[in-house]
PDB file of C-alpha atoms in Angstrom:
ATOM      1  CA  PRO D 251      97.764 104.744 111.575  1.00 37.00           C
ATOM      2  CA  ALA D 252      99.386 103.366 108.457  1.00 34.00           C
ATOM      3  CA  PRO D 253      99.633  99.631 107.924  1.00 33.00           C
ATOM      4  CA  PRO D 254     103.122  98.157 108.349  1.00 33.00           C
ATOM      5  CA  SER D 255     103.200  97.183 104.670  1.00 33.00           C
ATOM      6  CA  ALA D 256     103.525 100.807 103.570  1.00 34.00           C
ATOM      7  CA  ARG D 257     105.890 101.327 100.648  1.00 39.00           C
ATOM      8  CA  ARG D 258     108.547 103.973 101.141  1.00 40.00           C
ATOM      9  CA  CYS D 259     109.159 106.502  98.408  1.00 46.00           C
ATOM     10  CA  ALA D 260     112.579 107.629  97.266  1.00 40.00           C
ATOM     11  CA  CYS D 261     112.424 110.894  99.211  1.00 56.00           C
ATOM     12  CA  ALA D 262     112.287 109.163 102.634  1.00 66.00           C
ATOM     13  CA  ALA D 263     111.288 112.390 104.387  1.00 84.00           C
ATOM     14  CA  SER D 264     110.213 111.653 107.958  1.00 76.00           C
ATOM     15  CA  TYR D 265     106.831 112.483 109.412  1.00 85.00           C
ATOM     16  CA  VAL D 266     107.093 115.579 111.590  1.00 84.00           C
ATOM     17  CA  TRP D 267     103.975 117.090 113.159  1.00 89.00           C
ATOM     18  CA  SER D 268     103.413 120.498 111.553  1.00 84.00           C
ATOM     19  CA  GLY D 269     106.294 119.846 109.129  1.00 82.00           C
ATOM     20  CA  ALA D 270     106.193 121.338 105.648  1.00 89.00           C
ATOM     21  CA  THR D 271     109.715 120.832 104.268  1.00 87.00           C
ATOM     22  CA  PRO D 272     111.778 117.834 103.087  1.00 89.00           C
ATOM     23  CA  ALA D 273     113.348 117.856 106.564  1.00 88.00           C
ATOM     24  CA  GLY D 274     109.986 116.490 107.745  1.00 89.00           C
ATOM     25  CA  PHE D 275     106.317 116.574 106.714  1.00 92.00           C
ATOM     26  CA  ASP D 276     102.921 116.073 108.190  1.00 93.00           C
ATOM     27  CA  CYS D 277     100.186 115.049 105.753  1.00 94.00           C
ATOM     28  CA  SER D 278      98.924 118.488 104.745  1.00 95.00           C
ATOM     29  CA  GLY D 279     102.445 119.926 104.858  1.00 94.00           C
ATOM     30  CA  PHE D 280     103.469 117.311 102.286  1.00 94.00           C
ATOM     31  CA  THR D 281     100.575 118.045  99.913  1.00 95.00           C
ATOM     32  CA  SER D 282     100.971 121.818 100.256  1.00 95.00           C
ATOM     33  CA  TYR D 283     104.742 121.517  99.636  1.00 93.00           C
ATOM     34  CA  VAL D 284     104.339 119.405  96.476  1.00 91.00           C
ATOM     35  CA  TYR D 285     101.683 121.676  95.007  1.00 92.00           C
ATOM     36  CA  GLY D 286     103.639 124.757  96.123  1.00 91.00           C
ATOM     37  CA  ARG D 287     106.612 123.582  94.034  1.00 88.00           C
ATOM     38  CA  LEU D 288     104.256 123.855  91.047  1.00 84.00           C
ATOM     39  CA  GLY D 289     103.097 127.350  91.999  1.00 87.00           C
ATOM     40  CA  ILE D 290      99.773 126.178  93.449  1.00 91.00           C
ATOM     41  CA  ARG D 291      99.155 127.402  96.981  1.00 94.00           C
ATOM     42  CA  LEU D 292      97.354 125.027  99.330  1.00 96.00           C
ATOM     43  CA  ALA D 293      96.668 125.745 102.983  1.00 96.00           C
ATOM     44  CA  HIS D 294      98.640 123.717 105.527  1.00 95.00           C
ATOM     45  CA  SER D 295      95.459 122.066 106.802  1.00 96.00           C
ATOM     46  CA  SER D 296      93.706 118.970 105.483  1.00 97.00           C
ATOM     47  CA  TYR D 297      90.365 120.530 106.441  1.00 98.00           C
ATOM     48  CA  ALA D 298      91.089 123.670 104.389  1.00 98.00           C
ATOM     49  CA  GLN D 299      92.426 121.592 101.464  1.00 98.00           C
ATOM     50  CA  TRP D 300      89.011 119.890 101.260  1.00 98.00           C
ATOM     51  CA  SER D 301      87.777 123.223  99.826  1.00 97.00           C
ATOM     52  CA  ALA D 302      90.715 123.735  97.415  1.00 97.00           C
ATOM     53  CA  GLY D 303      88.769 122.674  94.325  1.00 96.00           C
ATOM     54  CA  PRO D 304      85.879 120.584  93.049  1.00 97.00           C
ATOM     55  CA  HIS D 305      85.147 117.261  94.698  1.00 98.00           C
ATOM     56  CA  VAL D 306      85.863 114.199  92.565  1.00 96.00           C
ATOM     57  CA  ARG D 307      83.976 110.904  92.586  1.00 96.00           C
ATOM     58  CA  ARG D 308      85.966 107.782  93.360  1.00 92.00           C
ATOM     59  CA  SER D 309      85.401 106.523  89.805  1.00 93.00           C
ATOM     60  CA  ASP D 310      86.859 109.762  88.363  1.00 95.00           C
ATOM     61  CA  LEU D 311      90.121 109.910  90.347  1.00 94.00           C
ATOM     62  CA  GLN D 312      93.175 111.047  88.409  1.00 92.00           C
ATOM     63  CA  PRO D 313      96.810 111.124  89.518  1.00 89.00           C
ATOM     64  CA  GLY D 314      97.371 114.381  91.393  1.00 91.00           C
ATOM     65  CA  ASP D 315      93.953 114.496  93.056  1.00 95.00           C
ATOM     66  CA  LEU D 316      93.992 115.012  96.814  1.00 97.00           C
ATOM     67  CA  VAL D 317      92.472 112.077  98.728  1.00 98.00           C
ATOM     68  CA  PHE D 318      91.050 112.451 102.236  1.00 98.00           C
ATOM     69  CA  PHE D 319      90.543 110.100 105.176  1.00 97.00           C
ATOM     70  CA  ASP D 320      89.516 109.958 108.821  1.00 96.00           C
ATOM     71  CA  GLY D 321      86.885 112.706 108.848  1.00 96.00           C
ATOM     72  CA  LEU D 322      89.169 114.926 106.690  1.00 97.00           C
ATOM     73  CA  GLY D 323      91.961 114.610 109.270  1.00 96.00           C
ATOM     74  CA  HIS D 324      94.368 113.001 106.788  1.00 96.00           C
ATOM     75  CA  VAL D 325      95.266 113.845 103.168  1.00 97.00           C
ATOM     76  CA  GLY D 326      97.514 112.429 100.449  1.00 96.00           C
ATOM     77  CA  ILE D 327      98.018 112.632  96.673  1.00 95.00           C
ATOM     78  CA  TYR D 328      96.539 109.968  94.405  1.00 94.00           C
ATOM     79  CA  ILE D 329      99.234 108.618  92.044  1.00 89.00           C
ATOM     80  CA  GLY D 330      97.173 106.130  90.019  1.00 89.00           C
ATOM     81  CA  GLY D 331      96.998 102.364  90.086  1.00 90.00           C
ATOM     82  CA  GLY D 332      94.873 102.468  93.228  1.00 93.00           C
ATOM     83  CA  ARG D 333      97.701 104.017  95.283  1.00 93.00           C
ATOM     84  CA  PHE D 334      98.465 107.330  96.937  1.00 94.00           C
ATOM     85  CA  ILE D 335     101.514 109.028  98.432  1.00 93.00           C
ATOM     86  CA  HIS D 336     101.359 110.681 101.850  1.00 92.00           C
ATOM     87  CA  ALA D 337     103.066 111.397 105.171  1.00 90.00           C
ATOM     88  CA  PRO D 338     101.322 108.777 107.351  1.00 89.00           C
ATOM     89  CA  HIS D 339     102.116 109.441 111.028  1.00 88.00           C
ATOM     90  CA  THR D 340     104.878 109.804 113.604  1.00 86.00           C
ATOM     91  CA  GLY D 341     107.570 107.149 113.220  1.00 84.00           C
ATOM     92  CA  THR D 342     107.115 106.757 109.454  1.00 83.00           C
ATOM     93  CA  VAL D 343     108.381 108.385 106.263  1.00 87.00           C
ATOM     94  CA  VAL D 344     106.537 109.641 103.189  1.00 89.00           C
ATOM     95  CA  SER D 345     105.038 106.439 101.754  1.00 89.00           C
ATOM     96  CA  VAL D 346     102.969 104.956  98.957  1.00 91.00           C
ATOM     97  CA  ASP D 347      99.969 102.925 100.128  1.00 92.00           C
ATOM     98  CA  PRO D 348      96.981 101.182  98.548  1.00 93.00           C
ATOM     99  CA  LEU D 349      93.944 103.428  98.577  1.00 92.00           C
ATOM    100  CA  TRP D 350      91.173 100.872  99.002  1.00 89.00           C
ATOM    101  CA  SER D 351      92.539  98.338 101.435  1.00 79.00           C
ATOM    102  CA  SER D 352      92.958  98.228 105.166  1.00 80.00           C
ATOM    103  CA  TRP D 353      92.492 101.349 107.264  1.00 89.00           C
ATOM    104  CA  TYR D 354      92.546 103.787 104.320  1.00 92.00           C
ATOM    105  CA  GLY D 355      89.720 102.081 102.455  1.00 92.00           C
ATOM    106  CA  ALA D 356      87.545 102.073 105.561  1.00 94.00           C
ATOM    107  CA  GLU D 357      88.313 105.719 106.399  1.00 95.00           C
ATOM    108  CA  TYR D 358      88.141 107.204 102.861  1.00 96.00           C
ATOM    109  CA  ASP D 359      86.126 110.458 102.796  1.00 97.00           C
ATOM    110  CA  GLY D 360      86.521 111.647  99.208  1.00 97.00           C
ATOM    111  CA  ALA D 361      88.786 113.539  96.832  1.00 98.00           C
ATOM    112  CA  VAL D 362      89.416 117.040  95.537  1.00 97.00           C
ATOM    113  CA  ARG D 363      91.028 118.231  92.307  1.00 96.00           C
ATOM    114  CA  PRO D 364      92.824 121.440  93.362  1.00 95.00           C
ATOM    115  CA  ARG D 365      92.245 124.507  91.227  1.00 91.00           C
ATOM    116  CA  GLY D 366      95.192 124.997  88.867  1.00 84.00           C
ATOM    117  CA  SER D 367      96.338 121.381  89.197  1.00 81.00           C
ATOM    118  CA  SER D 368      96.289 120.608  85.483  1.00 74.00           C
ATOM    119  CA  ARG D 369     100.114 120.762  85.243  1.00 67.00           C
ATOM    120  CA  LEU D 370     100.612 118.155  87.969  1.00 65.00           C
ATOM    121  CA  LEU D 371      97.824 115.983  86.562  1.00 65.00           C
ATOM    122  CA  ALA D 372      99.281 116.123  83.038  1.00 70.00           C
ATOM    123  CA  THR D 373     102.813 115.400  84.262  1.00 68.00           C
ATOM    124  CA  MET D 374     101.702 112.441  86.363  1.00 62.00           C
ATOM    125  CA  ALA D 375      99.538 111.061  83.545  1.00 64.00           C
ATOM    126  CA  ALA D 376     102.526 111.193  81.170  1.00 69.00           C
ATOM    127  CA  TRP D 377     104.729 109.346  83.667  1.00 62.00           C
ATOM    128  CA  ARG D 378     102.031 106.777  84.237  1.00 59.00           C
ATOM    129  CA  SER D 379     101.450 106.125  80.524  1.00 62.00           C
ATOM    130  CA  ARG D 380     105.208 105.662  79.912  1.00 60.00           C
ATOM    131  CA  SER D 381     105.482 103.032  82.619  1.00 53.00           C
ATOM    132  CA  THR D 382     105.128  99.507  81.262  1.00 44.00           C
ATOM    133  CA  SER D 383     105.775  97.681  84.547  1.00 47.00           C
ATOM    134  CA  ASN D 384     103.308  96.015  86.899  1.00 45.00           C
ATOM    135  CA  PRO D 385     100.459  98.512  87.237  1.00 48.00           C
ATOM    136  CA  ASN D 386      99.897  97.855  90.921  1.00 46.00           C
ATOM    137  CA  SER D 387     103.386  98.206  92.346  1.00 48.00           C
ATOM    138  CA  ALA D 388     106.280  99.168  90.093  1.00 52.00           C
ATOM    139  CA  ARG D 389     104.264 101.872  88.292  1.00 47.00           C
ATOM    140  CA  ALA D 390     103.209 103.435  91.584  1.00 49.00           C
ATOM    141  CA  SER D 391     106.807 103.395  92.825  1.00 54.00           C
ATOM    142  CA  HIS D 392     107.951 104.954  89.533  1.00 54.00           C
ATOM    143  CA  VAL D 393     105.367 107.736  89.776  1.00 51.00           C
ATOM    144  CA  ALA D 394     106.247 108.321  93.441  1.00 55.00           C
ATOM    145  CA  SER D 395     109.934 108.625  92.532  1.00 58.00           C
ATOM    146  CA  ARG D 396     109.160 111.062  89.730  1.00 57.00           C
ATOM    147  CA  LEU D 397     106.879 113.064  92.047  1.00 59.00           C
ATOM    148  CA  SER D 398     109.730 113.230  94.569  1.00 52.00           C
ATOM    149  CA  SER D 399     112.014 114.469  91.813  1.00 55.00           C
ATOM    150  CA  LEU D 400     109.511 117.113  90.730  1.00 51.00           C
ATOM    151  CA  ALA D 401     109.170 118.275  94.329  1.00 49.00           C
ATOM    152  CA  GLY D 402     112.922 118.796  94.529  1.00 47.00           C
ATOM    153  CA  TRP D 403     114.132 115.893  96.714  1.00 42.00           C
TER     154      TRP D 403
END
């Protein structure tokens, strides 16, 4: 369950169980769709995505890393600034949330850097370095908007 303070990204795609298109996403459908747009195939399962690359320590997170919660039952994409983008649950849209606070901080399981993800990581790092706004909110929204654009929304 996502906290009510979740930030909405520009794409505003609704959560749909088993969804994997901009018409509606579930969490792993969202991550597999974004990476798929870059030619990187991820399974449509958060549990399978846990094995999609090397595990990354919390202190080594980079934008583009997959972040996992709730016993690997939920996944999103780290966008930097302590935030991640994901499809939270029924009744919500794709959102940007703080990684370390509230439910997500308590349920954090770890992160994975998917094999072949260097293009997404480099693109997100460039967007992040060009942003001169507040690092904890405006930058995350900017990166989320650019990620939405890259994904074709």
